[in-house]
Amino acid sequence: MLKTKAILAAATMLAGVSTAYSADLEVTHWWTSGGEAAAVKVFADAVNASGHNWVDGAIAGGGNARPIIISRIAGGDPMGATQLNTGRDAEDLIKAGLMTDLTEIAEKEGWADFIRPSKLLDSCRYEGRIYCVPVNIHSFQWMWLNRGVYEQNGLAVPTNWTEFVESSPKLAEAGVTPLAVGGEPWQLSGMSGVFQVALGGVDLYRQIQVDKSVEAAGGPEMKKVFEAIAQARTLVDNGYVGRAWNDATNMVITGKAGAQIMGDWAQGEFSVAGQVAGQDYDCLPGLGANPVLDTGGDAFFFPKTGDDETTAAQLEMASLLVSKQVQVDFNLKKGSLPIRGDINLDDANACMKKGIAILSDPENILPGSEQSFSSDTQGQMEDLWVEFFNTPEMTVAEAQGRFVEIIEFAD
Ligand code: GAL
């Protein structure tokens, strides 16, 4: 083995690559759709070009991947690096001392000076140390519409939720599903978060997501959210249960559906399909009512492996993921926004430019819910959104009552 490494070291030096060794890094993530795969390839190519070896460990579906990733690390079978959401997913693993400390590279490169909003890096901190590297800002606060579907049915392309609902009967008559949705819990939960901002208002979102206010949870503004969900469940097709988010996006891309409420990662699918923002599809941040962005996102974590060369490779990978060109190339394909404000985004399309303009005003930035609630509380809320969406006989009052109870004991 040592001889192999010596040969590799000589080869890499001759190749002019900066790395004196070549480490295999098994990287787990759940980016398996067309757009996501194109985006994560940017990271893989960068790691491979640095002289290390990206061993892809894709696991489809965040709901499947997250527990597998966390249990592998907790169970002593760590991967070299893993994607998770920026937020509290890895909280217990960090507390248990299982994650590589990135503080040295973060301070050397000044991550705190260019990563914005600062809460993304703050989400990676524990007891003053840094344990993850944010790689994008993503937001669920978007609606994606197929322009041709509306134009071919003599309808103006909706510019907000109200216009969308008003246009739905004519689409349905034409055999087009007004709203494409997948029935996975996180999709329905994400849609409820969009309604909280777009229809309940930014104050409501903060009262719920930050203050965990029981009064707001039971109030009239939150009632509008439940009413919108009750409306939305009448605008979907019968095949939504269990449908993957990108299959719902494909319904919009192919004209089987008019629109989808989904995070900005949907844009990667339009891109792979060769569709152009503002021509083939439109995007409504905050459903056209409250154009704000929740700043959730993705981050990479690096479990301790006990091998010094792997640790060194992990730090090099972390540095690559925040580097300027990798940030531009990855986010343009992913449909998300870069975590640094000091890069050239002339190639951004019309929708990404909307997101960047919104991001320029700190008032338009909301905390992503994965940063607000524990995984357990998030799970309880997801269960409620799924039950309410799937149970037409469940009333708004009953659902909102259950929501108040969850917020009352939220952690
Ligand atoms: C989220 C992830 C996004 C996107 C989405 C759908 O959790 O942060 O990057 O991949 O899942 O898979």
XYZ file of C-alpha atoms and ligand atoms in Angstrom:
423
model
C 0.000 0.000 0.000
C 2.771 2.419 0.956
C 4.519 1.773 -2.408
C 1.303 2.635 -4.217
C 0.984 5.880 -2.335
C 4.614 6.780 -3.092
C 4.011 6.185 -6.805
C 0.799 8.192 -6.647
C 2.545 11.011 -4.823
C 5.265 11.150 -7.473
C 2.651 11.021 -10.243
C 0.599 13.801 -8.780
C 3.635 16.005 -8.253
C 4.722 15.386 -11.868
C 1.154 16.215 -12.939
C 1.564 19.532 -11.174
C -1.412 18.791 -8.930
C -1.162 20.464 -5.535
C -1.880 17.295 -3.527
C 1.031 15.204 -2.234
C -1.288 12.201 -1.787
C -4.517 10.945 -3.249
C -7.336 10.117 -0.846
C -10.538 8.301 -1.671
C -13.449 10.324 -0.351
C -16.787 8.558 -0.211
C -19.355 11.359 -0.521
C -22.985 10.776 0.417
C -25.820 13.023 -0.754
C -29.363 12.764 -2.084
C -28.940 14.710 -5.308
C -30.211 12.161 -7.837
C -32.569 14.100 -10.114
C -31.322 15.316 -13.506
C -30.620 18.835 -12.315
C -29.155 17.752 -8.995
C -26.858 15.210 -10.663
C -25.585 17.875 -13.058
C -24.895 20.152 -10.113
C -23.168 17.634 -7.857
C -20.944 16.647 -10.792
C -19.396 20.109 -10.503
C -18.253 19.223 -6.984
C -17.062 15.764 -8.015
C -15.080 17.145 -10.943
C -13.430 19.736 -8.690
C -12.408 17.141 -6.097
C -11.077 14.754 -8.757
C -9.153 17.583 -10.458
C -7.499 18.343 -7.106
C -5.934 14.869 -7.107
C -8.304 13.136 -4.701
C -10.954 10.602 -5.679
C -14.677 11.362 -5.240
C -16.414 8.048 -4.580
C -20.059 8.852 -5.175
C -22.512 7.673 -2.530
C -25.815 9.007 -3.836
C -28.942 7.905 -1.916
C -32.229 8.954 -3.514
C -34.588 11.057 -1.415
C -33.675 13.224 1.538
C -36.116 11.360 3.743
C -34.271 8.084 3.029
C -30.740 9.448 2.929
C -30.730 11.559 6.084
C -31.282 8.708 8.608
C -28.884 6.402 6.736
C -26.149 9.058 6.773
C -26.661 9.942 10.423
C -26.805 6.312 11.593
C -23.654 5.408 9.648
C -21.695 8.185 11.333
C -23.159 7.454 14.771
C -22.519 3.737 14.246
C -18.800 4.114 13.469
C -19.052 3.649 9.701
C -18.292 7.195 8.543
C -18.103 8.377 4.941
C -15.477 10.900 3.869
C -17.994 13.727 3.399
C -21.726 14.157 3.300
C -24.327 16.643 2.205
C -27.038 17.488 4.721
C -29.247 20.510 5.132
C -27.790 23.602 6.731
C -29.278 23.517 10.185
C -29.670 21.043 13.000
C -29.469 17.666 11.183
C -25.982 16.875 12.481
C -26.410 18.576 15.868
C -26.090 15.371 17.912
C -23.141 14.076 15.858
C -21.233 17.316 16.413
C -21.998 17.214 20.147
C -20.704 13.632 20.237
C -17.368 14.793 18.755
C -17.768 12.734 15.595
C -17.287 15.521 13.047
C -14.091 17.083 11.692
C -13.469 20.619 12.958
C -13.170 23.003 9.976
C -12.391 26.121 12.015
C -8.736 26.277 10.989
C -9.441 26.362 7.233
C -12.493 28.590 7.746
C -10.462 31.209 9.615
C -7.457 30.918 7.289
C -9.690 31.587 4.248
C -11.967 34.102 5.968
C -15.240 32.283 5.372
C -16.989 34.613 7.821
C -16.014 37.558 5.604
C -17.673 36.303 2.416
C -20.349 33.782 3.398
C -23.676 35.586 3.506
C -26.136 35.651 5.139
C -23.948 34.998 8.164
C -26.621 32.754 9.667
C -25.607 30.043 7.172
C -22.163 29.780 8.721
C -23.619 30.340 12.186
C -25.693 27.184 11.594
C -22.389 25.299 11.320
C -21.036 26.554 14.653
C -20.983 24.664 17.953
C -19.206 25.983 21.032
C -17.287 28.481 18.886
C -16.007 25.937 16.362
C -17.134 25.343 12.741
C -18.235 21.872 11.616
C -19.747 22.317 8.172
C -19.339 24.292 4.998
C -22.495 25.842 3.520
C -22.587 25.413 -0.278
C -25.761 27.194 -1.317
C -28.734 29.213 -0.258
C -31.896 27.491 -1.253
C -35.445 28.580 -0.761
C -38.743 26.808 -0.984
C -40.482 30.167 -1.566
C -41.051 29.678 -5.303
C -43.820 28.783 -7.725
C -42.875 27.536 -11.209
C -45.329 27.934 -14.079
C -45.357 26.616 -17.644
C -46.089 29.764 -19.687
C -47.293 27.816 -22.742
C -49.997 25.962 -20.797
C -51.700 29.251 -19.867
C -51.174 30.942 -23.229
C -52.529 27.915 -25.141
C -55.659 28.026 -22.978
C -56.238 31.732 -23.486
C -55.124 32.595 -19.965
C -52.721 35.231 -18.706
C -49.795 33.597 -16.907
C -50.658 34.013 -13.205
C -48.543 36.481 -11.251
C -49.767 35.411 -7.787
C -51.633 32.663 -5.915
C -55.056 34.312 -6.324
C -54.688 34.545 -10.113
C -53.406 30.967 -10.149
C -56.483 29.677 -8.286
C -58.788 31.698 -10.563
C -57.139 30.208 -13.670
C -57.395 26.614 -12.405
C -60.959 25.685 -13.499
C -60.163 26.465 -17.155
C -56.963 24.405 -16.990
C -58.821 21.498 -15.399
C -61.473 21.679 -18.156
C -58.665 21.383 -20.698
C -57.401 18.251 -18.961
C -54.391 19.983 -17.407
C -53.672 19.433 -13.704
C -53.538 22.953 -12.212
C -51.084 22.140 -9.408
C -48.402 19.446 -9.612
C -47.344 18.076 -6.244
C -45.597 15.063 -4.803
C -47.120 13.628 -1.632
C -43.849 13.179 0.259
C -44.034 14.747 3.733
C -41.254 17.275 3.175
C -42.941 18.491 -0.033
C -46.265 19.161 1.684
C -44.483 20.667 4.671
C -42.458 22.925 2.400
C -45.588 24.082 0.601
C -47.183 25.012 3.941
C -44.111 27.109 4.735
C -44.547 28.949 1.443
C -48.196 29.677 2.258
C -47.177 30.926 5.727
C -45.061 33.636 4.116
C -46.987 34.368 0.952
C -50.503 34.391 2.439
C -49.927 34.674 6.188
C -47.221 37.286 5.876
C -43.588 37.613 6.839
C -44.468 38.529 10.434
C -46.493 35.343 10.787
C -43.612 33.254 9.455
C -41.223 34.778 11.987
C -43.760 34.394 14.827
C -44.099 30.699 14.025
C -40.597 29.727 12.858
C -38.572 31.890 15.240
C -40.811 32.794 18.202
C -42.789 29.542 18.155
C -45.828 31.641 19.127
C -48.862 29.588 20.139
C -51.056 32.683 19.673
C -49.889 33.129 16.080
C -50.284 29.402 15.435
C -53.976 29.644 16.326
C -54.603 33.079 14.832
C -56.472 34.326 11.726
C -53.349 34.724 9.581
C -52.391 31.087 10.113
C -55.990 30.136 9.312
C -55.402 31.528 5.791
C -52.565 28.992 5.430
C -54.817 26.073 6.290
C -57.486 27.417 3.942
C -54.942 27.603 1.119
C -53.856 24.012 1.731
C -57.510 22.955 1.701
C -57.789 24.782 -1.650
C -54.554 23.283 -3.014
C -55.643 19.710 -2.296
C -58.566 20.222 -4.728
C -56.178 21.320 -7.537
C -53.922 18.261 -7.747
C -54.271 14.970 -9.641
C -54.991 11.649 -7.937
C -51.504 10.320 -8.613
C -49.678 12.674 -6.242
C -49.221 10.310 -3.294
C -45.555 9.258 -3.111
C -44.648 11.169 -6.263
C -41.033 12.421 -6.268
C -40.660 16.207 -6.407
C -38.815 16.121 -9.753
C -41.573 14.003 -11.333
C -44.002 16.746 -10.314
C -41.627 19.297 -11.854
C -41.591 17.219 -15.028
C -45.387 17.473 -15.218
C -44.998 21.267 -15.415
C -42.103 21.036 -17.894
C -44.110 18.779 -20.227
C -47.367 20.726 -19.876
C -49.287 18.037 -17.998
C -49.623 20.547 -15.139
C -49.739 24.316 -14.945
C -47.566 24.996 -11.922
C -45.695 23.641 -8.930
C -44.772 25.148 -5.578
C -41.232 23.901 -5.019
C -37.801 24.999 -3.963
C -35.327 26.534 -6.368
C -33.830 23.112 -7.091
C -36.752 22.642 -9.475
C -34.991 25.113 -11.719
C -32.208 22.597 -12.328
C -34.816 20.351 -13.975
C -35.991 23.095 -16.336
C -32.364 23.758 -17.183
C -31.613 20.125 -18.005
C -34.809 20.095 -20.143
C -33.418 23.042 -22.104
C -36.194 25.396 -20.991
C -35.528 29.131 -20.596
C -36.652 31.223 -17.640
C -39.022 34.013 -18.663
C -39.700 32.364 -22.027
C -40.764 28.742 -21.388
C -41.434 29.076 -17.674
C -42.000 31.772 -15.082
C -41.025 31.860 -11.429
C -42.902 33.573 -8.603
C -40.853 34.092 -5.445
C -43.198 34.239 -2.460
C -46.052 33.288 -4.804
C -45.847 36.834 -6.166
C -47.247 38.203 -2.890
C -44.281 38.415 -0.524
C -41.058 38.046 -2.527
C -38.754 36.866 0.238
C -36.436 33.908 0.525
C -36.028 31.500 3.367
C -32.334 30.858 3.648
C -32.172 27.185 4.121
C -29.546 25.428 2.154
C -27.172 22.574 1.876
C -23.905 22.100 3.660
C -21.176 19.513 3.646
C -20.054 17.818 6.836
C -16.922 15.706 7.250
C -17.105 12.843 9.742
C -13.913 11.992 11.594
C -12.283 8.892 10.053
C -9.150 8.675 12.206
C -6.928 8.894 9.121
C -4.751 12.042 8.918
C -4.519 12.015 5.100
C -8.279 11.720 4.786
C -8.685 14.597 7.230
C -6.328 16.721 5.148
C -8.306 15.804 2.024
C -11.535 16.733 3.802
C -10.205 20.216 4.539
C -9.075 20.609 0.928
C -12.536 19.566 -0.265
C -14.214 22.051 2.080
C -12.022 24.795 0.637
C -12.933 23.786 -2.926
C -16.675 23.863 -2.243
C -16.607 27.550 -1.231
C -14.131 28.604 -3.928
C -15.430 31.235 -6.345
C -15.582 29.298 -9.615
C -16.986 26.144 -8.031
C -19.657 28.247 -6.309
C -20.699 29.847 -9.601
C -20.701 26.618 -11.618
C -22.496 24.557 -8.962
C -25.260 27.039 -8.168
C -25.992 27.865 -11.811
C -26.728 24.168 -12.371
C -28.472 23.593 -9.018
C -30.800 26.614 -9.340
C -29.828 27.787 -5.875
C -27.922 30.917 -4.870
C -24.222 31.023 -3.972
C -23.159 31.491 -0.372
C -20.739 34.276 -1.300
C -21.564 37.725 -2.600
C -18.188 38.430 -4.227
C -18.573 36.450 -7.451
C -19.648 37.175 -11.016
C -23.136 35.896 -11.775
C -23.638 37.442 -15.218
C -24.660 34.001 -16.462
C -27.551 33.819 -13.969
C -30.952 33.451 -15.637
C -34.017 35.656 -15.044
C -35.225 33.639 -12.042
C -31.850 33.473 -10.347
C -31.517 37.229 -10.863
C -34.869 37.650 -9.041
C -33.466 35.630 -6.153
C -30.238 37.615 -6.024
C -32.168 40.920 -5.996
C -34.332 39.677 -3.105
C -31.241 38.503 -1.236
C -29.682 41.984 -1.464
C -32.121 43.279 1.194
C -31.562 41.659 4.613
C -35.210 42.321 5.411
C -36.149 39.762 2.743
C -34.272 36.945 4.386
C -36.090 34.436 6.554
C -34.621 31.543 8.564
C -35.140 28.182 6.874
C -37.315 25.984 9.093
C -34.615 23.337 9.377
C -32.728 25.938 11.383
C -35.701 26.660 13.684
C -37.112 23.343 14.800
C -35.609 20.083 15.975
C -35.907 17.085 13.666
C -38.591 15.705 15.991
C -40.757 18.840 15.824
C -40.277 19.006 12.049
C -41.453 15.402 11.844
C -44.608 16.137 13.832
C -45.446 19.075 11.565
C -44.784 17.020 8.447
C -47.153 14.333 9.710
C -49.865 16.969 10.247
C -49.483 18.508 6.767
C -49.645 15.038 5.174
C -52.736 14.024 7.150
C -54.514 17.310 6.395
C -53.635 17.247 2.678
C -54.715 13.610 2.339
C -57.931 13.886 4.391
C -60.536 16.106 2.683
C -62.911 15.579 5.598
C -60.369 17.042 8.028
C -61.481 20.620 8.659
C -59.310 23.725 8.794
C -60.294 24.211 12.453
C -59.296 20.661 13.403
C -55.962 20.878 11.589
C -55.136 24.277 13.040
C -55.946 23.006 16.538
C -53.434 20.198 16.078
C -50.870 22.709 14.807
C -51.242 24.838 17.953
C -50.469 21.771 20.082
C -47.312 21.031 18.090
C -46.068 24.624 18.390
C -46.878 24.657 22.119
C -44.354 21.830 22.704
C -41.970 22.648 19.835
C -38.205 22.502 20.506
C -33.430 19.322 -0.090
C -32.058 19.732 -0.541
C -32.110 20.379 -1.890
C -32.854 19.506 -2.879
C -34.141 18.918 -2.279
C -34.784 17.885 -3.171
O -33.365 18.784 1.186
O -31.530 20.666 0.390
O -30.784 20.625 -2.334
O -32.022 18.509 -3.300
O -33.904 18.351 -1.027
O -34.035 16.741 -3.260
